[in-house]
């Protein structure tokens, strides 16, 4: 038996059936038409947003990084509840605009922006978080060509690390952002070129469960933003402090403690240097907002034994839920939390079962030797933490199976 991560708190069963947003898993499958199915519970997302607002200083804006889950009905609901969207491609700029987010509340980061993507963003009035000197030159040229002033911020590759991050995205040589020691000179050049200066974007890492590490990184971020702004001599309209709030995935992971982060940030902002007194501040979050609100439901097609090991073969797989197979940004494969949705709370079987997807590759393993109630053909397997980096972050064209259904509740 190999352990699995903790099922997010608040998921319960009724007469042995897992409830999602108060509805039984099997009836949700009927409503959607078939498995495999992603169900997203908007009420859970709203509870996370409320938790953030309670814990963080009122002046700190909350941005949603839509790459975590760009499902259109979800984006439409997010528009009224967060203060901005952070996007990472021209396609996501369009999704954010289509959802109804105001262009001046959208910022566009990400390496390798092509001229046509810059053009869409500049035309709409979306802020571009510049990733390099070359991108700054092209953005200014595109703005001139289409007769529109570009709104430009600079993404800074910080000169510090967010310690203990699942994915490190700052510190050292990185394809993201402009090295901190060159950022002020670039800002000066952008301002001198007549662009509308929007400020700094400093993102140091992702999937962090250590509030002390996040507190330290936020303090370092504010100090860096102040130092750069003083070198430029201009107060930045916005300082995007990054995000990095993680959720528990694996055995031993504990939920991130938010109130101490809010208290420390309030103190750090109260004591911030003069040059940042007129700035706004934002935190950008993806998985922390939506990850625990999603459940992936997939049906057992076959149960088979091989050399003493039991396999449950399901109709889904890594083509929808790559992350649960351990092939999306993890070094060691570990089990996501999962359950038999129609035997929720039943005693586990004497022997573990390995849950595999329907793809003809050995990496399509959703649960390795997990302790579940006895699994039969037709059962529904629920894989939790499916609200972020699921449907849109998986290779859905691989092997020609149909796309997963998606359903937003609430
Ligand atoms: C991916 C990304 C995010 C969101 O990360 P989460 O771990 O989902 O919170 C935020 N900001 C940037 C710049 C990103 O690339």
mmCIF file of C-alpha atoms and ligand atoms in Angstrom:
data_model
loop_
_atom_site.group_PDB
_atom_site.id
_atom_site.type_symbol
_atom_site.label_atom_id
_atom_site.label_comp_id
_atom_site.label_asym_id
_atom_site.label_seq_id
_atom_site.Cartn_x
_atom_site.Cartn_y
_atom_site.Cartn_z
ATOM 1 C CA UNK A 1 0.000 0.000 0.000
ATOM 2 C CA UNK A 2 1.178 3.506 -0.797
ATOM 3 C CA UNK A 3 -0.369 6.481 0.979
ATOM 4 C CA UNK A 4 -2.380 9.178 -0.759
ATOM 5 C CA UNK A 5 -2.676 12.872 -0.102
ATOM 6 C CA UNK A 6 -5.394 14.231 2.191
ATOM 7 C CA UNK A 7 -8.924 14.628 0.788
ATOM 8 C CA UNK A 8 -9.682 18.372 1.066
ATOM 9 C CA UNK A 9 -11.803 19.148 4.114
ATOM 10 C CA UNK A 10 -15.533 19.475 3.616
ATOM 11 C CA UNK A 11 -16.107 16.617 1.159
ATOM 12 C CA UNK A 12 -18.692 14.274 2.629
ATOM 13 C CA UNK A 13 -20.796 11.303 1.650
ATOM 14 C CA UNK A 14 -24.513 10.659 1.909
ATOM 15 C CA UNK A 15 -25.585 7.038 1.982
ATOM 16 C CA UNK A 16 -22.194 6.110 0.579
ATOM 17 C CA UNK A 17 -22.277 8.636 -2.300
ATOM 18 C CA UNK A 18 -19.735 11.453 -2.457
ATOM 19 C CA UNK A 19 -21.407 14.864 -2.457
ATOM 20 C CA UNK A 20 -19.938 17.715 -4.504
ATOM 21 C CA UNK A 21 -21.575 21.061 -3.901
ATOM 22 C CA UNK A 22 -24.396 19.198 -2.155
ATOM 23 C CA UNK A 23 -25.100 16.931 -5.164
ATOM 24 C CA UNK A 24 -24.382 13.222 -5.441
ATOM 25 C CA UNK A 25 -21.515 12.337 -7.767
ATOM 26 C CA UNK A 26 -23.596 9.819 -9.776
ATOM 27 C CA UNK A 27 -26.381 12.322 -10.449
ATOM 28 C CA UNK A 28 -23.798 14.900 -11.545
ATOM 29 C CA UNK A 29 -22.513 12.387 -14.092
ATOM 30 C CA UNK A 30 -26.121 11.893 -15.304
ATOM 31 C CA UNK A 31 -26.538 15.664 -15.558
ATOM 32 C CA UNK A 32 -23.310 16.092 -17.551
ATOM 33 C CA UNK A 33 -24.167 13.117 -19.762
ATOM 34 C CA UNK A 34 -21.153 10.885 -19.183
ATOM 35 C CA UNK A 35 -17.781 10.297 -17.586
ATOM 36 C CA UNK A 36 -15.013 11.413 -17.492
ATOM 37 C CA UNK A 37 -16.197 14.608 -15.879
ATOM 38 C CA UNK A 38 -14.646 17.558 -14.088
ATOM 39 C CA UNK A 39 -17.006 19.102 -11.533
ATOM 40 C CA UNK A 40 -16.151 22.548 -10.129
ATOM 41 C CA UNK A 41 -17.936 23.847 -7.048
ATOM 42 C CA UNK A 42 -18.153 27.646 -7.252
ATOM 43 C CA UNK A 43 -19.188 27.885 -3.597
ATOM 44 C CA UNK A 44 -15.816 26.456 -2.600
ATOM 45 C CA UNK A 45 -14.009 28.976 -4.807
ATOM 46 C CA UNK A 46 -16.022 31.756 -3.204
ATOM 47 C CA UNK A 47 -15.084 30.505 0.262
ATOM 48 C CA UNK A 48 -11.391 30.689 -0.684
ATOM 49 C CA UNK A 49 -11.841 34.228 -1.996
ATOM 50 C CA UNK A 50 -13.616 35.223 1.235
ATOM 51 C CA UNK A 51 -10.841 33.595 3.282
ATOM 52 C CA UNK A 52 -8.247 35.623 1.337
ATOM 53 C CA UNK A 53 -10.178 38.871 1.824
ATOM 54 C CA UNK A 54 -10.553 38.205 5.563
ATOM 55 C CA UNK A 55 -6.866 37.508 6.070
ATOM 56 C CA UNK A 56 -5.179 39.988 3.741
ATOM 57 C CA UNK A 57 -4.899 43.767 4.077
ATOM 58 C CA UNK A 58 -7.918 45.371 2.390
ATOM 59 C CA UNK A 59 -5.691 47.333 0.021
ATOM 60 C CA UNK A 60 -4.161 44.206 -1.539
ATOM 61 C CA UNK A 61 -5.846 43.268 -4.817
ATOM 62 C CA UNK A 62 -6.559 39.641 -5.597
ATOM 63 C CA UNK A 63 -5.763 38.521 -9.137
ATOM 64 C CA UNK A 64 -6.693 35.152 -10.610
ATOM 65 C CA UNK A 65 -4.024 33.445 -12.754
ATOM 66 C CA UNK A 66 -6.424 31.958 -15.279
ATOM 67 C CA UNK A 67 -4.056 29.302 -16.589
ATOM 68 C CA UNK A 68 -4.969 27.277 -13.482
ATOM 69 C CA UNK A 69 -8.490 26.849 -14.861
ATOM 70 C CA UNK A 70 -9.754 28.860 -17.829
ATOM 71 C CA UNK A 71 -13.161 27.113 -18.089
ATOM 72 C CA UNK A 72 -15.324 29.903 -19.523
ATOM 73 C CA UNK A 73 -18.301 29.642 -17.107
ATOM 74 C CA UNK A 74 -15.832 29.754 -14.202
ATOM 75 C CA UNK A 75 -14.036 32.808 -15.615
ATOM 76 C CA UNK A 76 -17.363 34.604 -16.015
ATOM 77 C CA UNK A 77 -18.140 33.984 -12.351
ATOM 78 C CA UNK A 78 -14.655 35.093 -11.288
ATOM 79 C CA UNK A 79 -14.942 38.457 -13.038
ATOM 80 C CA UNK A 80 -17.106 39.986 -10.333
ATOM 81 C CA UNK A 81 -15.195 38.454 -7.449
ATOM 82 C CA UNK A 82 -11.505 39.119 -8.036
ATOM 83 C CA UNK A 83 -9.776 42.395 -8.889
ATOM 84 C CA UNK A 84 -7.967 41.256 -12.004
ATOM 85 C CA UNK A 85 -6.930 38.359 -14.228
ATOM 86 C CA UNK A 86 -3.341 37.405 -14.972
ATOM 87 C CA UNK A 87 -2.959 35.740 -18.341
ATOM 88 C CA UNK A 88 -0.066 34.060 -20.102
ATOM 89 C CA UNK A 89 -0.895 33.974 -23.822
ATOM 90 C CA UNK A 90 -2.741 35.885 -26.507
ATOM 91 C CA UNK A 91 -5.432 33.191 -26.321
ATOM 92 C CA UNK A 92 -5.846 33.836 -22.613
ATOM 93 C CA UNK A 93 -6.072 37.604 -23.265
ATOM 94 C CA UNK A 94 -9.071 36.833 -25.478
ATOM 95 C CA UNK A 95 -10.591 34.458 -22.910
ATOM 96 C CA UNK A 96 -10.250 37.087 -20.188
ATOM 97 C CA UNK A 97 -11.847 39.781 -22.343
ATOM 98 C CA UNK A 98 -14.629 37.419 -23.472
ATOM 99 C CA UNK A 99 -15.386 36.607 -19.832
ATOM 100 C CA UNK A 100 -15.977 40.322 -19.285
ATOM 101 C CA UNK A 101 -12.880 41.376 -17.345
ATOM 102 C CA UNK A 102 -12.010 45.042 -17.912
ATOM 103 C CA UNK A 103 -8.813 45.351 -20.015
ATOM 104 C CA UNK A 104 -7.123 47.606 -17.460
ATOM 105 C CA UNK A 105 -7.463 44.783 -14.917
ATOM 106 C CA UNK A 106 -5.732 42.205 -17.084
ATOM 107 C CA UNK A 107 -1.987 41.686 -17.128
ATOM 108 C CA UNK A 108 -0.181 39.505 -19.601
ATOM 109 C CA UNK A 109 3.039 37.755 -18.514
ATOM 110 C CA UNK A 110 4.866 34.824 -20.062
ATOM 111 C CA UNK A 111 7.922 34.279 -22.240
ATOM 112 C CA UNK A 112 7.844 34.236 -26.027
ATOM 113 C CA UNK A 113 4.976 36.640 -26.703
ATOM 114 C CA UNK A 114 4.672 36.984 -30.472
ATOM 115 C CA UNK A 115 4.001 40.296 -32.174
ATOM 116 C CA UNK A 116 0.395 39.334 -32.947
ATOM 117 C CA UNK A 117 -0.209 38.528 -29.267
ATOM 118 C CA UNK A 118 1.384 41.847 -28.224
ATOM 119 C CA UNK A 119 -0.835 43.569 -30.759
ATOM 120 C CA UNK A 120 -4.068 42.027 -29.381
ATOM 121 C CA UNK A 121 -3.064 43.039 -25.850
ATOM 122 C CA UNK A 122 -1.922 46.573 -26.701
ATOM 123 C CA UNK A 123 -4.980 47.180 -28.832
ATOM 124 C CA UNK A 124 -7.261 46.161 -25.957
ATOM 125 C CA UNK A 125 -5.309 48.173 -23.344
ATOM 126 C CA UNK A 126 -4.113 45.118 -21.430
ATOM 127 C CA UNK A 127 -0.924 45.536 -19.363
ATOM 128 C CA UNK A 128 2.049 43.609 -20.692
ATOM 129 C CA UNK A 129 4.485 42.269 -18.126
ATOM 130 C CA UNK A 130 7.680 42.450 -20.160
ATOM 131 C CA UNK A 131 9.916 39.410 -19.979
ATOM 132 C CA UNK A 132 12.999 40.843 -21.718
ATOM 133 C CA UNK A 133 14.612 43.864 -23.350
ATOM 134 C CA UNK A 134 13.777 42.381 -26.760
ATOM 135 C CA UNK A 135 10.134 42.060 -25.860
ATOM 136 C CA UNK A 136 10.113 45.691 -24.665
ATOM 137 C CA UNK A 137 11.532 46.817 -28.019
ATOM 138 C CA UNK A 138 8.912 44.796 -29.930
ATOM 139 C CA UNK A 139 6.017 45.980 -27.727
ATOM 140 C CA UNK A 140 6.978 49.610 -28.283
ATOM 141 C CA UNK A 141 7.295 49.009 -32.037
ATOM 142 C CA UNK A 142 3.918 47.236 -32.196
ATOM 143 C CA UNK A 143 2.312 50.094 -30.239
ATOM 144 C CA UNK A 144 3.700 52.634 -32.727
ATOM 145 C CA UNK A 145 2.582 50.518 -35.693
ATOM 146 C CA UNK A 146 -1.019 50.310 -34.489
ATOM 147 C CA UNK A 147 -1.076 53.869 -33.086
ATOM 148 C CA UNK A 148 -1.762 52.858 -29.498
ATOM 149 C CA UNK A 149 0.209 53.599 -26.336
ATOM 150 C CA UNK A 150 1.248 50.278 -24.760
ATOM 151 C CA UNK A 151 0.695 49.763 -21.020
ATOM 152 C CA UNK A 152 3.933 48.188 -19.832
ATOM 153 C CA UNK A 153 5.156 46.633 -16.611
ATOM 154 C CA UNK A 154 8.352 44.694 -16.101
ATOM 155 C CA UNK A 155 8.488 41.189 -14.778
ATOM 156 C CA UNK A 156 11.574 41.003 -12.625
ATOM 157 C CA UNK A 157 13.593 37.836 -12.128
ATOM 158 C CA UNK A 158 14.174 38.379 -8.413
ATOM 159 C CA UNK A 159 17.591 38.054 -6.857
ATOM 160 C CA UNK A 160 16.143 35.804 -4.122
ATOM 161 C CA UNK A 161 14.264 32.487 -3.908
ATOM 162 C CA UNK A 162 10.904 31.527 -2.509
ATOM 163 C CA UNK A 163 12.156 28.713 -0.294
ATOM 164 C CA UNK A 164 10.358 25.354 -0.424
ATOM 165 C CA UNK A 165 8.364 26.001 -3.587
ATOM 166 C CA UNK A 166 6.990 23.159 -5.649
ATOM 167 C CA UNK A 167 8.040 25.081 -8.750
ATOM 168 C CA UNK A 168 10.803 27.643 -8.498
ATOM 169 C CA UNK A 169 10.298 30.438 -10.962
ATOM 170 C CA UNK A 170 12.642 33.126 -9.726
ATOM 171 C CA UNK A 171 16.259 33.387 -8.587
ATOM 172 C CA UNK A 172 19.236 32.274 -10.659
ATOM 173 C CA UNK A 173 19.239 32.043 -14.449
ATOM 174 C CA UNK A 174 15.623 31.889 -15.620
ATOM 175 C CA UNK A 175 13.661 32.291 -18.864
ATOM 176 C CA UNK A 176 11.159 34.389 -16.869
ATOM 177 C CA UNK A 177 11.518 38.096 -16.293
ATOM 178 C CA UNK A 178 14.387 40.549 -16.531
ATOM 179 C CA UNK A 179 17.255 40.109 -14.076
ATOM 180 C CA UNK A 180 16.838 42.445 -11.122
ATOM 181 C CA UNK A 181 20.115 44.265 -11.832
ATOM 182 C CA UNK A 182 18.914 45.263 -15.339
ATOM 183 C CA UNK A 183 15.251 46.004 -14.550
ATOM 184 C CA UNK A 184 15.594 49.668 -13.557
ATOM 185 C CA UNK A 185 17.468 50.572 -16.748
ATOM 186 C CA UNK A 186 14.790 48.892 -18.843
ATOM 187 C CA UNK A 187 12.006 50.685 -16.944
ATOM 188 C CA UNK A 188 13.716 54.005 -17.612
ATOM 189 C CA UNK A 189 13.962 53.159 -21.337
ATOM 190 C CA UNK A 190 10.296 52.146 -21.509
ATOM 191 C CA UNK A 191 9.187 55.336 -19.771
ATOM 192 C CA UNK A 192 11.429 57.448 -22.023
ATOM 193 C CA UNK A 193 9.889 55.748 -25.074
ATOM 194 C CA UNK A 194 6.536 57.192 -23.982
ATOM 195 C CA UNK A 195 4.822 53.963 -22.900
ATOM 196 C CA UNK A 196 2.336 54.028 -20.054
ATOM 197 C CA UNK A 197 4.315 52.750 -17.075
ATOM 198 C CA UNK A 198 2.383 50.192 -15.023
ATOM 199 C CA UNK A 199 5.010 48.947 -12.556
ATOM 200 C CA UNK A 200 6.595 45.699 -11.393
ATOM 201 C CA UNK A 201 5.669 42.038 -11.487
ATOM 202 C CA UNK A 202 7.790 39.920 -9.158
ATOM 203 C CA UNK A 203 6.845 36.239 -9.004
ATOM 204 C CA UNK A 204 9.219 34.077 -6.992
ATOM 205 C CA UNK A 205 7.571 30.639 -6.991
ATOM 206 C CA UNK A 206 4.548 28.392 -6.801
ATOM 207 C CA UNK A 207 2.873 25.690 -4.662
ATOM 208 C CA UNK A 208 4.312 26.778 -1.317
ATOM 209 C CA UNK A 209 2.825 25.568 1.986
ATOM 210 C CA UNK A 210 5.247 27.403 4.298
ATOM 211 C CA UNK A 211 3.813 30.688 5.522
ATOM 212 C CA UNK A 212 7.181 31.800 6.942
ATOM 213 C CA UNK A 213 8.802 31.379 3.520
ATOM 214 C CA UNK A 214 6.018 33.363 1.856
ATOM 215 C CA UNK A 215 6.261 36.126 4.456
ATOM 216 C CA UNK A 216 9.998 36.365 3.868
ATOM 217 C CA UNK A 217 9.545 36.410 0.072
ATOM 218 C CA UNK A 218 6.869 39.126 0.235
ATOM 219 C CA UNK A 219 9.090 41.333 2.389
ATOM 220 C CA UNK A 220 11.981 40.794 -0.039
ATOM 221 C CA UNK A 221 9.645 41.580 -2.960
ATOM 222 C CA UNK A 222 8.549 44.887 -1.452
ATOM 223 C CA UNK A 223 12.175 45.791 -0.731
ATOM 224 C CA UNK A 224 13.191 44.931 -4.296
ATOM 225 C CA UNK A 225 10.286 46.915 -5.785
ATOM 226 C CA UNK A 226 11.294 49.909 -3.656
ATOM 227 C CA UNK A 227 14.958 49.643 -4.626
ATOM 228 C CA UNK A 228 14.125 49.428 -8.339
ATOM 229 C CA UNK A 229 11.599 52.272 -8.127
ATOM 230 C CA UNK A 230 14.124 54.504 -6.393
ATOM 231 C CA UNK A 231 16.630 53.771 -9.154
ATOM 232 C CA UNK A 232 14.018 54.783 -11.748
ATOM 233 C CA UNK A 233 12.759 57.692 -9.671
ATOM 234 C CA UNK A 234 9.097 56.920 -10.353
ATOM 235 C CA UNK A 235 6.365 55.498 -8.111
ATOM 236 C CA UNK A 236 4.980 52.360 -9.804
ATOM 237 C CA UNK A 237 1.191 52.354 -10.171
ATOM 238 C CA UNK A 238 1.097 48.629 -9.366
ATOM 239 C CA UNK A 239 3.409 46.176 -7.650
ATOM 240 C CA UNK A 240 2.352 42.592 -8.325
ATOM 241 C CA UNK A 241 3.832 40.660 -5.403
ATOM 242 C CA UNK A 242 3.428 37.279 -7.095
ATOM 243 C CA UNK A 243 1.582 34.468 -5.375
ATOM 244 C CA UNK A 244 2.810 31.002 -4.600
ATOM 245 C CA UNK A 245 0.063 29.949 -2.151
ATOM 246 C CA UNK A 246 -0.029 26.150 -2.311
ATOM 247 C CA UNK A 247 -2.574 23.471 -1.429
ATOM 248 C CA UNK A 248 -1.898 20.100 0.225
ATOM 249 C CA UNK A 249 -1.376 17.363 -2.368
ATOM 250 C CA UNK A 250 0.505 14.604 -0.633
ATOM 251 C CA UNK A 251 0.759 12.712 2.676
ATOM 252 C CA UNK A 252 1.985 14.994 5.438
ATOM 253 C CA UNK A 253 1.093 18.233 3.606
ATOM 254 C CA UNK A 254 -0.777 20.726 5.787
ATOM 255 C CA UNK A 255 -2.923 23.611 4.507
ATOM 256 C CA UNK A 256 -1.183 26.954 4.220
ATOM 257 C CA UNK A 257 -1.848 29.228 7.204
ATOM 258 C CA UNK A 258 -3.074 32.486 5.665
ATOM 259 C CA UNK A 259 -3.754 34.860 8.606
ATOM 260 C CA UNK A 260 -0.061 35.218 9.607
ATOM 261 C CA UNK A 261 0.783 36.068 5.988
ATOM 262 C CA UNK A 262 -1.877 38.772 5.969
ATOM 263 C CA UNK A 263 -0.689 40.198 9.298
ATOM 264 C CA UNK A 264 2.954 40.305 8.166
ATOM 265 C CA UNK A 265 2.035 41.832 4.826
ATOM 266 C CA UNK A 266 -0.017 44.525 6.530
ATOM 267 C CA UNK A 267 3.014 45.428 8.669
ATOM 268 C CA UNK A 268 5.377 45.368 5.703
ATOM 269 C CA UNK A 269 3.073 47.604 3.666
ATOM 270 C CA UNK A 270 2.567 50.016 6.562
ATOM 271 C CA UNK A 271 6.340 50.355 6.824
ATOM 272 C CA UNK A 272 7.002 50.540 3.098
ATOM 273 C CA UNK A 273 9.448 53.080 1.684
ATOM 274 C CA UNK A 274 8.164 56.482 0.584
ATOM 275 C CA UNK A 275 8.534 55.725 -3.141
ATOM 276 C CA UNK A 276 5.843 53.003 -2.881
ATOM 277 C CA UNK A 277 3.350 55.114 -0.899
ATOM 278 C CA UNK A 278 1.201 55.785 -3.957
ATOM 279 C CA UNK A 279 1.367 52.240 -5.352
ATOM 280 C CA UNK A 280 -1.314 49.555 -5.441
ATOM 281 C CA UNK A 281 -0.397 45.969 -4.603
ATOM 282 C CA UNK A 282 -1.684 42.678 -5.965
ATOM 283 C CA UNK A 283 -1.292 38.984 -5.228
ATOM 284 C CA UNK A 284 -1.890 36.558 -8.092
ATOM 285 C CA UNK A 285 -3.179 33.091 -7.290
ATOM 286 C CA UNK A 286 -4.223 30.097 -9.336
ATOM 287 C CA UNK A 287 -4.358 26.711 -7.643
ATOM 288 C CA UNK A 288 -5.083 28.037 -4.152
ATOM 289 C CA UNK A 289 -8.326 29.589 -5.389
ATOM 290 C CA UNK A 290 -9.658 26.773 -7.553
ATOM 291 C CA UNK A 291 -7.673 23.548 -6.995
ATOM 292 C CA UNK A 292 -9.697 22.044 -4.139
ATOM 293 C CA UNK A 293 -12.995 23.064 -5.755
ATOM 294 C CA UNK A 294 -12.629 20.518 -8.555
ATOM 295 C CA UNK A 295 -13.194 16.764 -8.608
ATOM 296 C CA UNK A 296 -12.444 14.504 -11.581
ATOM 297 C CA UNK A 297 -14.942 11.650 -11.889
ATOM 298 C CA UNK A 298 -14.011 8.658 -14.009
ATOM 299 C CA UNK A 299 -15.703 5.262 -14.324
ATOM 300 C CA UNK A 300 -14.111 1.873 -13.794
ATOM 301 C CA UNK A 301 -14.232 -0.006 -17.107
ATOM 302 C CA UNK A 302 -12.297 -3.088 -16.089
ATOM 303 C CA UNK A 303 -10.890 -4.721 -12.978
ATOM 304 C CA UNK A 304 -8.058 -7.165 -13.565
ATOM 305 C CA UNK A 305 -5.307 -8.985 -11.728
ATOM 306 C CA UNK A 306 -1.715 -9.380 -12.814
ATOM 307 C CA UNK A 307 0.861 -11.308 -10.840
ATOM 308 C CA UNK A 308 -0.923 -10.716 -7.580
ATOM 309 C CA UNK A 309 -1.591 -7.020 -8.159
ATOM 310 C CA UNK A 310 -5.090 -5.664 -8.740
ATOM 311 C CA UNK A 311 -5.713 -2.979 -11.388
ATOM 312 C CA UNK A 312 -8.808 -0.828 -11.858
ATOM 313 C CA UNK A 313 -8.842 0.549 -15.400
ATOM 314 C CA UNK A 314 -10.871 3.748 -15.740
ATOM 315 C CA UNK A 315 -12.300 5.613 -18.736
ATOM 316 C CA UNK A 316 -10.214 8.716 -17.942
ATOM 317 C CA UNK A 317 -6.489 9.180 -17.587
ATOM 318 C CA UNK A 318 -3.533 11.482 -17.903
ATOM 319 C CA UNK A 319 -4.983 12.973 -21.096
ATOM 320 C CA UNK A 320 -7.346 14.871 -18.748
ATOM 321 C CA UNK A 321 -5.574 14.811 -15.415
ATOM 322 C CA UNK A 322 -1.856 14.750 -16.182
ATOM 323 C CA UNK A 323 -0.978 16.158 -12.765
ATOM 324 C CA UNK A 324 -2.502 13.188 -10.896
ATOM 325 C CA UNK A 325 -0.292 10.846 -12.928
ATOM 326 C CA UNK A 326 2.740 12.664 -11.537
ATOM 327 C CA UNK A 327 3.898 14.014 -14.875
ATOM 328 C CA UNK A 328 3.209 17.728 -14.381
ATOM 329 C CA UNK A 329 5.923 19.480 -12.407
ATOM 330 C CA UNK A 330 6.621 16.789 -9.815
ATOM 331 C CA UNK A 331 9.911 14.971 -9.407
ATOM 332 C CA UNK A 332 8.671 11.881 -7.553
ATOM 333 C CA UNK A 333 5.288 10.328 -8.377
ATOM 334 C CA UNK A 334 2.974 10.324 -5.364
ATOM 335 C CA UNK A 335 -0.744 9.625 -5.037
ATOM 336 C CA UNK A 336 -3.283 12.402 -5.241
ATOM 337 C CA UNK A 337 -6.219 12.024 -2.836
ATOM 338 C CA UNK A 338 -8.911 9.828 -4.360
ATOM 339 C CA UNK A 339 -11.991 7.832 -3.408
ATOM 340 C CA UNK A 340 -14.591 5.487 -4.810
ATOM 341 C CA UNK A 341 -17.342 8.073 -5.166
ATOM 342 C CA UNK A 342 -20.205 5.566 -4.907
ATOM 343 C CA UNK A 343 -18.666 3.803 -1.875
ATOM 344 C CA UNK A 344 -17.590 6.936 -0.054
ATOM 345 C CA UNK A 345 -16.683 6.173 3.543
ATOM 346 C CA UNK A 346 -16.871 2.368 3.091
ATOM 347 C CA UNK A 347 -14.130 0.280 4.716
ATOM 348 C CA UNK A 348 -11.087 -0.249 2.524
ATOM 349 C CA UNK A 349 -10.339 -3.628 0.936
ATOM 350 C CA UNK A 350 -7.683 -5.933 2.363
ATOM 351 C CA UNK A 351 -5.477 -5.380 -0.691
ATOM 352 C CA UNK A 352 -4.601 -2.138 -2.418
ATOM 353 C CA UNK A 353 -5.610 -1.369 -5.992
ATOM 354 C CA UNK A 354 -3.702 0.454 -8.702
ATOM 355 C CA UNK A 355 -5.907 2.835 -10.664
ATOM 356 C CA UNK A 356 -4.765 3.236 -14.262
ATOM 357 C CA UNK A 357 -6.170 5.279 -17.113
ATOM 358 C CA UNK A 358 -7.216 3.997 -20.520
ATOM 359 C CA UNK A 359 -4.088 5.156 -22.354
ATOM 360 C CA UNK A 360 -1.671 2.586 -23.703
ATOM 361 C CA UNK A 361 1.356 3.892 -21.799
ATOM 362 C CA UNK A 362 2.773 2.848 -18.431
ATOM 363 C CA UNK A 363 2.838 6.446 -17.209
ATOM 364 C CA UNK A 364 -0.988 6.585 -17.206
ATOM 365 C CA UNK A 365 -1.198 5.688 -13.530
ATOM 366 C CA UNK A 366 -3.651 7.745 -11.486
ATOM 367 C CA UNK A 367 -3.281 5.897 -8.199
ATOM 368 C CA UNK A 368 -0.455 3.545 -7.248
ATOM 369 C CA UNK A 369 -1.390 0.730 -4.799
ATOM 370 C CA UNK A 370 -3.992 2.808 -3.002
ATOM 371 C CA UNK A 371 -6.217 1.686 -0.171
ATOM 372 C CA UNK A 372 -9.803 1.924 -1.470
ATOM 373 C CA UNK A 373 -13.016 0.029 -0.792
ATOM 374 C CA UNK A 374 -13.373 -3.045 -3.067
ATOM 375 C CA UNK A 375 -13.603 -1.665 -6.616
ATOM 376 C CA UNK A 376 -15.984 -3.111 -9.221
ATOM 377 C CA UNK A 377 -16.755 -2.439 -12.864
ATOM 378 C CA UNK A 378 -19.015 0.595 -13.177
ATOM 379 C CA UNK A 379 -17.798 2.268 -9.973
ATOM 380 C CA UNK A 380 -16.973 5.963 -10.043
ATOM 381 C CA UNK A 381 -13.483 6.987 -9.012
ATOM 382 C CA UNK A 382 -13.163 10.551 -7.703
ATOM 383 C CA UNK A 383 -9.775 12.248 -7.923
ATOM 384 C CA UNK A 384 -9.565 15.416 -5.858
ATOM 385 C CA UNK A 385 -7.541 18.618 -6.472
ATOM 386 C CA UNK A 386 -8.850 18.639 -10.026
ATOM 387 C CA UNK A 387 -9.893 22.286 -10.104
ATOM 388 C CA UNK A 388 -6.447 23.530 -11.165
ATOM 389 C CA UNK A 389 -4.120 22.336 -13.946
ATOM 390 C CA UNK A 390 -6.543 19.601 -15.023
ATOM 391 C CA UNK A 391 -8.500 19.719 -18.270
ATOM 392 C CA UNK A 392 -6.525 22.581 -19.792
ATOM 393 C CA UNK A 393 -3.099 21.358 -18.661
ATOM 394 C CA UNK A 394 -3.313 17.811 -19.985
ATOM 395 C CA UNK A 395 -2.521 16.333 -23.433
ATOM 396 C CA UNK A 396 -6.152 15.763 -24.452
ATOM 397 C CA UNK A 397 -5.323 14.865 -28.055
ATOM 398 C CA UNK A 398 -3.088 11.986 -27.073
ATOM 399 C CA UNK A 399 -4.688 8.724 -28.267
ATOM 400 C CA UNK A 400 -7.882 10.200 -29.635
ATOM 401 C CA UNK A 401 -10.167 9.783 -26.649
ATOM 402 C CA UNK A 402 -12.975 12.327 -26.229
ATOM 403 C CA UNK A 403 -12.433 15.458 -24.135
ATOM 404 C CA UNK A 404 -13.653 15.352 -20.535
ATOM 405 C CA UNK A 405 -17.014 16.900 -19.698
ATOM 406 C CA UNK A 406 -16.943 19.907 -17.391
ATOM 407 C CA UNK A 407 -19.631 21.186 -15.051
ATOM 408 C CA UNK A 408 -19.696 24.285 -12.841
ATOM 409 C CA UNK A 409 -21.950 24.126 -9.780
ATOM 410 C CA UNK A 410 -23.395 27.037 -7.863
HETATM 411 C C1 LIG B 1 1.313 29.965 -13.105
HETATM 412 C C2 LIG B 1 1.469 31.287 -12.543
HETATM 413 C C3 LIG B 1 0.678 31.675 -11.461
HETATM 414 C C4 LIG B 1 -0.268 30.762 -10.768
HETATM 415 O O1 LIG B 1 0.397 29.777 -10.031
HETATM 416 P P1 LIG B 1 -0.380 28.919 -8.949
HETATM 417 O O2 LIG B 1 0.633 27.993 -8.405
HETATM 418 O O3 LIG B 1 -1.484 28.206 -9.679
HETATM 419 O O4 LIG B 1 -0.941 29.845 -7.933
HETATM 420 C C5 LIG B 1 0.815 32.966 -11.007
HETATM 421 N N1 LIG B 1 1.666 33.823 -11.597
HETATM 422 C C6 LIG B 1 2.452 33.473 -12.646
HETATM 423 C C7 LIG B 1 3.369 34.466 -13.231
HETATM 424 C C8 LIG B 1 2.382 32.199 -13.146
HETATM 425 O O5 LIG B 1 3.175 31.855 -14.163
#
